[in-house]
């Protein structure tokens, strides 16, 4: 199993959990509640690295204190909105005492990042890219209104992302139906209006393998090496101790917690946990898709735009 695949797999499965519905027991009610909450026009979220630490051996061990110094300060907060067709995500990324804003607009499987919101990142890049560059800044008038076409950039640099991004919602639902069938009703518990699904690392490995195996052939391509890995069921529990997702339909909230084991796999490991809390609400939302003339579709075009926007302070 490739350790770098774990983050992508976990994100894919957790985001897909809210796509299936029907039933009355805790298991079926959990699925139904998630599907209903997923229809909300606005979702406010907050992701925290709860005492998350990287563990490493060998040459990578010397970098661990630096990485963990940054990890302790990482937090994502913001909201996503949808008008039923298009969606927009605005968030603040907290890192080492700095707030980095980000805005992404999506239409179908296409995603666009507003370049203006990347100014802090671009400024840091300029300041660290060579002698004398620290005295330079960006002329934002040349970048204003421009969006980076993530789909086009991904296709230019990593063809394998296409299979995942093109996954149809109906296909995801069918795959989840089969994955949920692999779980027992005892994996779901209820406390008032809140229902929690709790899976051990072993159960999560089975759930993920079942879900990915049920995807259309095109969507399986990005996970082909994982699906053929006979040790996946043994390796994932070494990294992830447990996953719990609590959904409260009455208070319109959900909380995802991933707990890590602190054990190494291929020289790396994670300890602590990640928590992702969401609050759902409904209201009128309008999402504006950027005009084609404002889209940056290649890395060459992006590099040229940034170079032409550099100015002396």
mmCIF file of C-alpha atoms in Angstrom:
data_model
loop_
_atom_site.group_PDB
_atom_site.id
_atom_site.type_symbol
_atom_site.label_atom_id
_atom_site.label_comp_id
_atom_site.label_asym_id
_atom_site.label_seq_id
_atom_site.Cartn_x
_atom_site.Cartn_y
_atom_site.Cartn_z
ATOM 1 C CA UNK A 1 0.000 0.000 0.000
ATOM 2 C CA UNK A 2 1.291 3.461 -0.852
ATOM 3 C CA UNK A 3 1.237 5.638 2.269
ATOM 4 C CA UNK A 4 0.671 8.802 0.211
ATOM 5 C CA UNK A 5 -2.628 7.360 -1.051
ATOM 6 C CA UNK A 6 -4.223 7.276 2.408
ATOM 7 C CA UNK A 7 -5.157 10.943 2.553
ATOM 8 C CA UNK A 8 -6.808 10.885 -0.862
ATOM 9 C CA UNK A 9 -8.672 7.647 -0.126
ATOM 10 C CA UNK A 10 -9.923 8.848 3.269
ATOM 11 C CA UNK A 11 -11.090 12.165 1.819
ATOM 12 C CA UNK A 12 -12.888 10.433 -1.051
ATOM 13 C CA UNK A 13 -14.752 7.992 1.203
ATOM 14 C CA UNK A 14 -15.652 10.517 3.937
ATOM 15 C CA UNK A 15 -16.977 13.022 1.389
ATOM 16 C CA UNK A 16 -18.972 10.263 -0.302
ATOM 17 C CA UNK A 17 -20.654 9.078 2.915
ATOM 18 C CA UNK A 18 -23.336 11.749 2.609
ATOM 19 C CA UNK A 19 -24.699 10.490 -0.704
ATOM 20 C CA UNK A 20 -27.003 7.541 0.144
ATOM 21 C CA UNK A 21 -30.482 7.378 1.765
ATOM 22 C CA UNK A 22 -33.461 5.305 3.130
ATOM 23 C CA UNK A 23 -34.475 3.220 6.157
ATOM 24 C CA UNK A 24 -35.480 3.573 9.826
ATOM 25 C CA UNK A 25 -32.928 1.781 12.111
ATOM 26 C CA UNK A 26 -29.769 3.553 13.324
ATOM 27 C CA UNK A 27 -27.729 2.427 10.337
ATOM 28 C CA UNK A 28 -30.348 3.381 7.752
ATOM 29 C CA UNK A 29 -31.301 6.555 9.651
ATOM 30 C CA UNK A 30 -27.652 7.624 9.689
ATOM 31 C CA UNK A 31 -27.452 7.218 5.919
ATOM 32 C CA UNK A 32 -30.727 9.050 5.417
ATOM 33 C CA UNK A 33 -29.772 11.938 7.721
ATOM 34 C CA UNK A 34 -26.450 12.421 5.928
ATOM 35 C CA UNK A 35 -28.185 12.513 2.571
ATOM 36 C CA UNK A 36 -30.663 15.144 3.806
ATOM 37 C CA UNK A 37 -27.965 17.336 5.349
ATOM 38 C CA UNK A 38 -25.914 17.113 2.157
ATOM 39 C CA UNK A 39 -28.736 18.956 0.363
ATOM 40 C CA UNK A 40 -28.198 22.094 2.528
ATOM 41 C CA UNK A 41 -27.333 25.223 0.577
ATOM 42 C CA UNK A 42 -24.691 26.294 3.106
ATOM 43 C CA UNK A 43 -22.203 24.275 5.128
ATOM 44 C CA UNK A 44 -19.906 25.936 7.658
ATOM 45 C CA UNK A 45 -16.890 23.800 8.502
ATOM 46 C CA UNK A 46 -13.842 23.657 10.717
ATOM 47 C CA UNK A 47 -10.961 21.199 10.452
ATOM 48 C CA UNK A 48 -8.386 20.870 13.233
ATOM 49 C CA UNK A 49 -5.242 18.805 13.678
ATOM 50 C CA UNK A 50 -5.914 17.595 17.234
ATOM 51 C CA UNK A 51 -2.421 16.869 18.607
ATOM 52 C CA UNK A 52 -1.542 15.447 15.190
ATOM 53 C CA UNK A 53 2.114 14.497 14.898
ATOM 54 C CA UNK A 54 4.249 12.942 12.182
ATOM 55 C CA UNK A 55 6.489 10.035 13.120
ATOM 56 C CA UNK A 56 9.412 9.051 10.917
ATOM 57 C CA UNK A 57 12.648 7.090 10.949
ATOM 58 C CA UNK A 58 15.817 7.162 8.899
ATOM 59 C CA UNK A 59 16.826 10.294 7.012
ATOM 60 C CA UNK A 60 13.331 11.788 7.314
ATOM 61 C CA UNK A 61 13.520 11.820 11.124
ATOM 62 C CA UNK A 62 15.468 15.101 11.189
ATOM 63 C CA UNK A 63 12.582 16.922 9.481
ATOM 64 C CA UNK A 64 9.922 15.746 11.948
ATOM 65 C CA UNK A 65 10.320 18.588 14.518
ATOM 66 C CA UNK A 66 9.919 21.193 11.761
ATOM 67 C CA UNK A 67 6.852 19.502 10.268
ATOM 68 C CA UNK A 68 5.213 19.033 13.653
ATOM 69 C CA UNK A 69 5.908 22.655 14.525
ATOM 70 C CA UNK A 70 3.735 23.672 11.578
ATOM 71 C CA UNK A 71 1.114 20.950 12.068
ATOM 72 C CA UNK A 72 0.253 22.149 15.562
ATOM 73 C CA UNK A 73 -0.905 25.485 14.126
ATOM 74 C CA UNK A 74 -2.816 24.223 11.075
ATOM 75 C CA UNK A 75 -6.565 24.858 10.961
ATOM 76 C CA UNK A 76 -9.079 25.169 8.114
ATOM 77 C CA UNK A 77 -12.344 27.052 8.609
ATOM 78 C CA UNK A 78 -14.900 28.478 6.207
ATOM 79 C CA UNK A 79 -18.089 27.647 4.365
ATOM 80 C CA UNK A 80 -19.315 26.033 1.186
ATOM 81 C CA UNK A 81 -22.410 27.188 -0.662
ATOM 82 C CA UNK A 82 -24.418 25.775 -3.543
ATOM 83 C CA UNK A 83 -27.284 27.066 -5.649
ATOM 84 C CA UNK A 84 -28.156 23.544 -6.748
ATOM 85 C CA UNK A 85 -25.919 23.608 -9.827
ATOM 86 C CA UNK A 86 -22.701 25.370 -8.917
ATOM 87 C CA UNK A 87 -20.789 25.619 -5.645
ATOM 88 C CA UNK A 88 -18.395 27.985 -3.928
ATOM 89 C CA UNK A 89 -15.990 27.353 -1.044
ATOM 90 C CA UNK A 90 -14.384 30.160 0.922
ATOM 91 C CA UNK A 91 -11.971 29.342 3.712
ATOM 92 C CA UNK A 92 -9.158 30.620 5.881
ATOM 93 C CA UNK A 93 -6.108 28.446 6.363
ATOM 94 C CA UNK A 94 -4.242 29.150 9.610
ATOM 95 C CA UNK A 95 -0.559 28.258 9.417
ATOM 96 C CA UNK A 96 2.229 29.365 11.759
ATOM 97 C CA UNK A 97 0.292 32.415 12.883
ATOM 98 C CA UNK A 98 -0.671 33.506 9.365
ATOM 99 C CA UNK A 99 -4.172 33.548 7.884
ATOM 100 C CA UNK A 100 -4.300 32.493 4.241
ATOM 101 C CA UNK A 101 -7.676 33.021 2.503
ATOM 102 C CA UNK A 102 -8.856 30.745 -0.284
ATOM 103 C CA UNK A 103 -11.852 30.799 -2.627
ATOM 104 C CA UNK A 104 -12.808 27.962 -4.976
ATOM 105 C CA UNK A 105 -15.759 27.867 -7.388
ATOM 106 C CA UNK A 106 -16.925 24.581 -8.908
ATOM 107 C CA UNK A 107 -19.202 23.655 -11.812
ATOM 108 C CA UNK A 108 -19.802 19.950 -12.435
ATOM 109 C CA UNK A 109 -16.281 18.451 -12.199
ATOM 110 C CA UNK A 110 -14.484 21.735 -12.983
ATOM 111 C CA UNK A 111 -12.893 23.800 -10.192
ATOM 112 C CA UNK A 112 -11.532 27.352 -10.254
ATOM 113 C CA UNK A 113 -9.370 29.085 -7.609
ATOM 114 C CA UNK A 114 -9.571 32.870 -7.276
ATOM 115 C CA UNK A 115 -6.004 34.138 -7.682
ATOM 116 C CA UNK A 116 -6.570 37.245 -5.540
ATOM 117 C CA UNK A 117 -7.051 35.033 -2.501
ATOM 118 C CA UNK A 118 -3.662 33.419 -3.142
ATOM 119 C CA UNK A 119 -1.748 36.708 -2.710
ATOM 120 C CA UNK A 120 -0.254 35.768 0.716
ATOM 121 C CA UNK A 121 1.003 32.492 -0.762
ATOM 122 C CA UNK A 122 2.393 34.176 -3.872
ATOM 123 C CA UNK A 123 4.086 36.868 -1.782
ATOM 124 C CA UNK A 124 5.759 34.223 0.402
ATOM 125 C CA UNK A 125 6.929 32.444 -2.744
ATOM 126 C CA UNK A 126 8.445 35.635 -4.164
ATOM 127 C CA UNK A 127 10.160 36.477 -0.888
ATOM 128 C CA UNK A 128 11.827 33.075 -0.702
ATOM 129 C CA UNK A 129 12.733 32.572 -4.363
ATOM 130 C CA UNK A 130 16.017 34.489 -4.501
ATOM 131 C CA UNK A 131 18.211 37.368 -3.395
ATOM 132 C CA UNK A 132 16.575 40.760 -3.638
ATOM 133 C CA UNK A 133 13.146 39.317 -4.279
ATOM 134 C CA UNK A 134 12.092 40.141 -0.696
ATOM 135 C CA UNK A 135 11.722 43.748 -1.774
ATOM 136 C CA UNK A 136 9.189 42.831 -4.431
ATOM 137 C CA UNK A 137 5.401 42.575 -4.325
ATOM 138 C CA UNK A 138 2.509 41.806 -6.660
ATOM 139 C CA UNK A 139 0.467 44.274 -8.669
ATOM 140 C CA UNK A 140 -2.948 42.822 -7.886
ATOM 141 C CA UNK A 141 -4.711 44.938 -10.526
ATOM 142 C CA UNK A 142 -3.320 42.536 -13.156
ATOM 143 C CA UNK A 143 -4.534 39.494 -11.224
ATOM 144 C CA UNK A 144 -7.922 40.820 -10.108
ATOM 145 C CA UNK A 145 -10.811 38.768 -11.443
ATOM 146 C CA UNK A 146 -8.516 35.957 -12.655
ATOM 147 C CA UNK A 147 -9.123 32.307 -11.719
ATOM 148 C CA UNK A 148 -6.842 29.290 -11.912
ATOM 149 C CA UNK A 149 -8.559 26.410 -13.747
ATOM 150 C CA UNK A 150 -7.614 23.485 -11.493
ATOM 151 C CA UNK A 151 -9.118 20.873 -13.804
ATOM 152 C CA UNK A 152 -7.062 22.091 -16.779
ATOM 153 C CA UNK A 153 -3.890 22.299 -14.669
ATOM 154 C CA UNK A 154 -4.492 18.790 -13.291
ATOM 155 C CA UNK A 155 -4.976 17.380 -16.781
ATOM 156 C CA UNK A 156 -1.736 19.080 -17.812
ATOM 157 C CA UNK A 157 0.297 17.703 -14.897
ATOM 158 C CA UNK A 158 -1.492 14.586 -13.624
ATOM 159 C CA UNK A 159 -3.800 12.693 -15.937
ATOM 160 C CA UNK A 160 -4.718 10.185 -13.221
ATOM 161 C CA UNK A 161 -6.871 12.737 -11.382
ATOM 162 C CA UNK A 162 -9.441 12.725 -14.193
ATOM 163 C CA UNK A 163 -10.930 9.356 -13.255
ATOM 164 C CA UNK A 164 -11.728 10.476 -9.702
ATOM 165 C CA UNK A 165 -13.006 13.948 -10.556
ATOM 166 C CA UNK A 166 -15.381 12.561 -13.184
ATOM 167 C CA UNK A 167 -17.105 10.177 -10.741
ATOM 168 C CA UNK A 168 -20.876 10.378 -11.178
ATOM 169 C CA UNK A 169 -23.022 10.916 -8.055
ATOM 170 C CA UNK A 170 -25.265 7.940 -8.936
ATOM 171 C CA UNK A 171 -22.241 5.677 -9.295
ATOM 172 C CA UNK A 172 -20.949 6.874 -5.919
ATOM 173 C CA UNK A 173 -24.319 6.047 -4.334
ATOM 174 C CA UNK A 174 -24.303 2.521 -5.759
ATOM 175 C CA UNK A 175 -20.774 1.936 -4.492
ATOM 176 C CA UNK A 176 -21.718 3.241 -1.043
ATOM 177 C CA UNK A 177 -24.754 0.961 -0.880
ATOM 178 C CA UNK A 178 -22.447 -2.012 -1.261
ATOM 179 C CA UNK A 179 -19.949 -0.591 1.240
ATOM 180 C CA UNK A 180 -22.669 -0.022 3.844
ATOM 181 C CA UNK A 181 -23.882 -3.583 3.358
ATOM 182 C CA UNK A 182 -20.487 -4.702 4.665
ATOM 183 C CA UNK A 183 -21.220 -2.989 8.009
ATOM 184 C CA UNK A 184 -23.267 -4.286 10.912
ATOM 185 C CA UNK A 185 -26.061 -2.398 12.676
ATOM 186 C CA UNK A 186 -23.958 -2.548 15.854
ATOM 187 C CA UNK A 187 -21.471 -0.168 14.186
ATOM 188 C CA UNK A 188 -24.080 2.576 14.652
ATOM 189 C CA UNK A 189 -25.204 4.051 17.969
ATOM 190 C CA UNK A 190 -27.757 6.726 18.871
ATOM 191 C CA UNK A 191 -27.694 9.445 21.535
ATOM 192 C CA UNK A 192 -30.757 11.663 21.331
ATOM 193 C CA UNK A 193 -30.952 13.023 17.790
ATOM 194 C CA UNK A 194 -27.309 12.173 17.083
ATOM 195 C CA UNK A 195 -26.255 8.944 15.397
ATOM 196 C CA UNK A 196 -22.613 7.847 15.303
ATOM 197 C CA UNK A 197 -20.927 5.414 12.945
ATOM 198 C CA UNK A 198 -17.742 4.025 14.492
ATOM 199 C CA UNK A 199 -15.304 1.884 12.513
ATOM 200 C CA UNK A 200 -12.013 0.370 13.617
ATOM 201 C CA UNK A 201 -9.045 0.482 11.269
ATOM 202 C CA UNK A 202 -9.821 -3.061 10.137
ATOM 203 C CA UNK A 203 -13.465 -2.225 9.425
ATOM 204 C CA UNK A 204 -12.492 0.959 7.608
ATOM 205 C CA UNK A 205 -10.089 -0.953 5.376
ATOM 206 C CA UNK A 206 -12.867 -3.371 4.413
ATOM 207 C CA UNK A 207 -15.317 -0.494 3.889
ATOM 208 C CA UNK A 208 -12.881 1.378 1.605
ATOM 209 C CA UNK A 209 -11.956 -1.730 -0.388
ATOM 210 C CA UNK A 210 -15.635 -2.592 -0.900
ATOM 211 C CA UNK A 211 -16.459 0.975 -1.949
ATOM 212 C CA UNK A 212 -13.575 1.286 -4.423
ATOM 213 C CA UNK A 213 -14.236 -2.182 -5.886
ATOM 214 C CA UNK A 214 -17.832 -1.144 -6.671
ATOM 215 C CA UNK A 215 -16.842 1.988 -8.614
ATOM 216 C CA UNK A 216 -17.017 2.120 -12.439
ATOM 217 C CA UNK A 217 -13.862 0.871 -14.157
ATOM 218 C CA UNK A 218 -12.771 4.387 -15.191
ATOM 219 C CA UNK A 219 -12.971 5.647 -11.628
ATOM 220 C CA UNK A 220 -10.995 2.661 -10.341
ATOM 221 C CA UNK A 221 -7.953 3.586 -12.410
ATOM 222 C CA UNK A 222 -6.531 6.038 -9.863
ATOM 223 C CA UNK A 223 -6.689 3.356 -7.152
ATOM 224 C CA UNK A 224 -5.612 0.370 -9.224
ATOM 225 C CA UNK A 225 -2.410 -0.200 -7.241
ATOM 226 C CA UNK A 226 -4.344 -0.042 -3.957
ATOM 227 C CA UNK A 227 -7.047 -2.448 -5.113
ATOM 228 C CA UNK A 228 -4.383 -4.958 -6.170
ATOM 229 C CA UNK A 229 -2.474 -4.568 -2.903
ATOM 230 C CA UNK A 230 -3.081 -7.763 -0.900
ATOM 231 C CA UNK A 231 -1.649 -6.131 2.239
ATOM 232 C CA UNK A 232 -4.006 -3.114 2.223
ATOM 233 C CA UNK A 233 -6.324 -4.670 4.813
ATOM 234 C CA UNK A 234 -3.323 -5.189 7.107
ATOM 235 C CA UNK A 235 -1.476 -1.927 6.453
ATOM 236 C CA UNK A 236 -4.272 0.657 6.827
ATOM 237 C CA UNK A 237 -5.122 -0.379 10.434
ATOM 238 C CA UNK A 238 -1.456 0.259 11.259
ATOM 239 C CA UNK A 239 -2.027 3.931 10.364
ATOM 240 C CA UNK A 240 -5.683 4.603 11.242
ATOM 241 C CA UNK A 241 -6.930 3.423 14.625
ATOM 242 C CA UNK A 242 -10.580 4.419 14.180
ATOM 243 C CA UNK A 243 -13.012 6.595 12.229
ATOM 244 C CA UNK A 244 -16.175 8.026 13.755
ATOM 245 C CA UNK A 245 -18.827 10.153 12.066
ATOM 246 C CA UNK A 246 -21.568 11.689 14.200
ATOM 247 C CA UNK A 247 -24.598 13.141 12.453
ATOM 248 C CA UNK A 248 -27.232 15.187 14.304
ATOM 249 C CA UNK A 249 -30.226 15.825 12.056
ATOM 250 C CA UNK A 250 -32.059 17.952 14.662
ATOM 251 C CA UNK A 251 -29.165 20.351 15.281
ATOM 252 C CA UNK A 252 -27.983 20.067 11.663
ATOM 253 C CA UNK A 253 -24.393 19.195 12.499
ATOM 254 C CA UNK A 254 -21.861 16.494 11.776
ATOM 255 C CA UNK A 255 -18.471 15.662 13.236
ATOM 256 C CA UNK A 256 -15.843 13.426 11.639
ATOM 257 C CA UNK A 257 -12.947 12.212 13.774
ATOM 258 C CA UNK A 258 -10.027 10.182 12.420
ATOM 259 C CA UNK A 259 -7.754 8.714 15.103
ATOM 260 C CA UNK A 260 -4.255 7.563 14.162
ATOM 261 C CA UNK A 261 -2.200 4.783 15.719
ATOM 262 C CA UNK A 262 1.254 6.365 15.942
ATOM 263 C CA UNK A 263 2.794 3.371 14.150
ATOM 264 C CA UNK A 264 5.125 3.629 11.158
ATOM 265 C CA UNK A 265 4.321 2.347 7.677
ATOM 266 C CA UNK A 266 7.062 2.602 5.035
ATOM 267 C CA UNK A 267 9.063 4.773 7.407
ATOM 268 C CA UNK A 268 6.268 7.241 8.194
ATOM 269 C CA UNK A 269 3.361 7.381 10.625
ATOM 270 C CA UNK A 270 0.786 9.659 12.241
ATOM 271 C CA UNK A 271 -0.233 10.063 15.865
ATOM 272 C CA UNK A 272 -3.136 12.034 17.354
ATOM 273 C CA UNK A 273 -6.305 12.787 15.420
ATOM 274 C CA UNK A 274 -8.061 15.056 12.901
ATOM 275 C CA UNK A 275 -11.555 16.440 13.540
ATOM 276 C CA UNK A 276 -13.861 17.940 10.929
ATOM 277 C CA UNK A 277 -17.025 19.671 12.184
ATOM 278 C CA UNK A 278 -19.827 20.931 9.925
ATOM 279 C CA UNK A 279 -22.970 23.006 10.543
ATOM 280 C CA UNK A 280 -25.688 22.959 7.867
ATOM 281 C CA UNK A 281 -28.272 25.617 6.946
ATOM 282 C CA UNK A 282 -30.555 26.565 4.064
ATOM 283 C CA UNK A 283 -31.101 29.886 2.355
ATOM 284 C CA UNK A 284 -30.940 31.543 -1.044
ATOM 285 C CA UNK A 285 -27.500 31.186 -2.628
ATOM 286 C CA UNK A 286 -26.148 32.460 -5.946
ATOM 287 C CA UNK A 287 -22.814 31.193 -7.249
ATOM 288 C CA UNK A 288 -21.212 33.052 -10.154
ATOM 289 C CA UNK A 289 -18.954 31.069 -12.484
ATOM 290 C CA UNK A 290 -15.929 33.037 -13.829
ATOM 291 C CA UNK A 291 -15.952 34.062 -17.491
ATOM 292 C CA UNK A 292 -13.768 32.000 -19.859
ATOM 293 C CA UNK A 293 -11.606 35.068 -20.536
ATOM 294 C CA UNK A 294 -10.614 35.185 -16.856
ATOM 295 C CA UNK A 295 -9.459 31.556 -16.633
ATOM 296 C CA UNK A 296 -5.783 30.586 -16.389
ATOM 297 C CA UNK A 297 -5.491 27.104 -17.896
ATOM 298 C CA UNK A 298 -1.741 26.339 -18.040
ATOM 299 C CA UNK A 299 1.232 26.612 -15.690
ATOM 300 C CA UNK A 300 3.033 28.611 -18.369
ATOM 301 C CA UNK A 301 0.211 31.141 -18.457
ATOM 302 C CA UNK A 302 0.169 31.335 -14.645
ATOM 303 C CA UNK A 303 3.946 31.850 -14.471
ATOM 304 C CA UNK A 304 3.745 34.592 -17.091
ATOM 305 C CA UNK A 305 0.920 36.377 -15.271
ATOM 306 C CA UNK A 306 2.809 36.334 -11.959
ATOM 307 C CA UNK A 307 6.044 37.516 -13.598
ATOM 308 C CA UNK A 308 4.254 40.433 -15.254
ATOM 309 C CA UNK A 309 2.613 41.341 -11.941
ATOM 310 C CA UNK A 310 5.831 41.616 -9.929
ATOM 311 C CA UNK A 311 6.586 45.178 -8.862
ATOM 312 C CA UNK A 312 9.000 46.929 -6.521
ATOM 313 C CA UNK A 313 7.584 48.026 -3.152
#
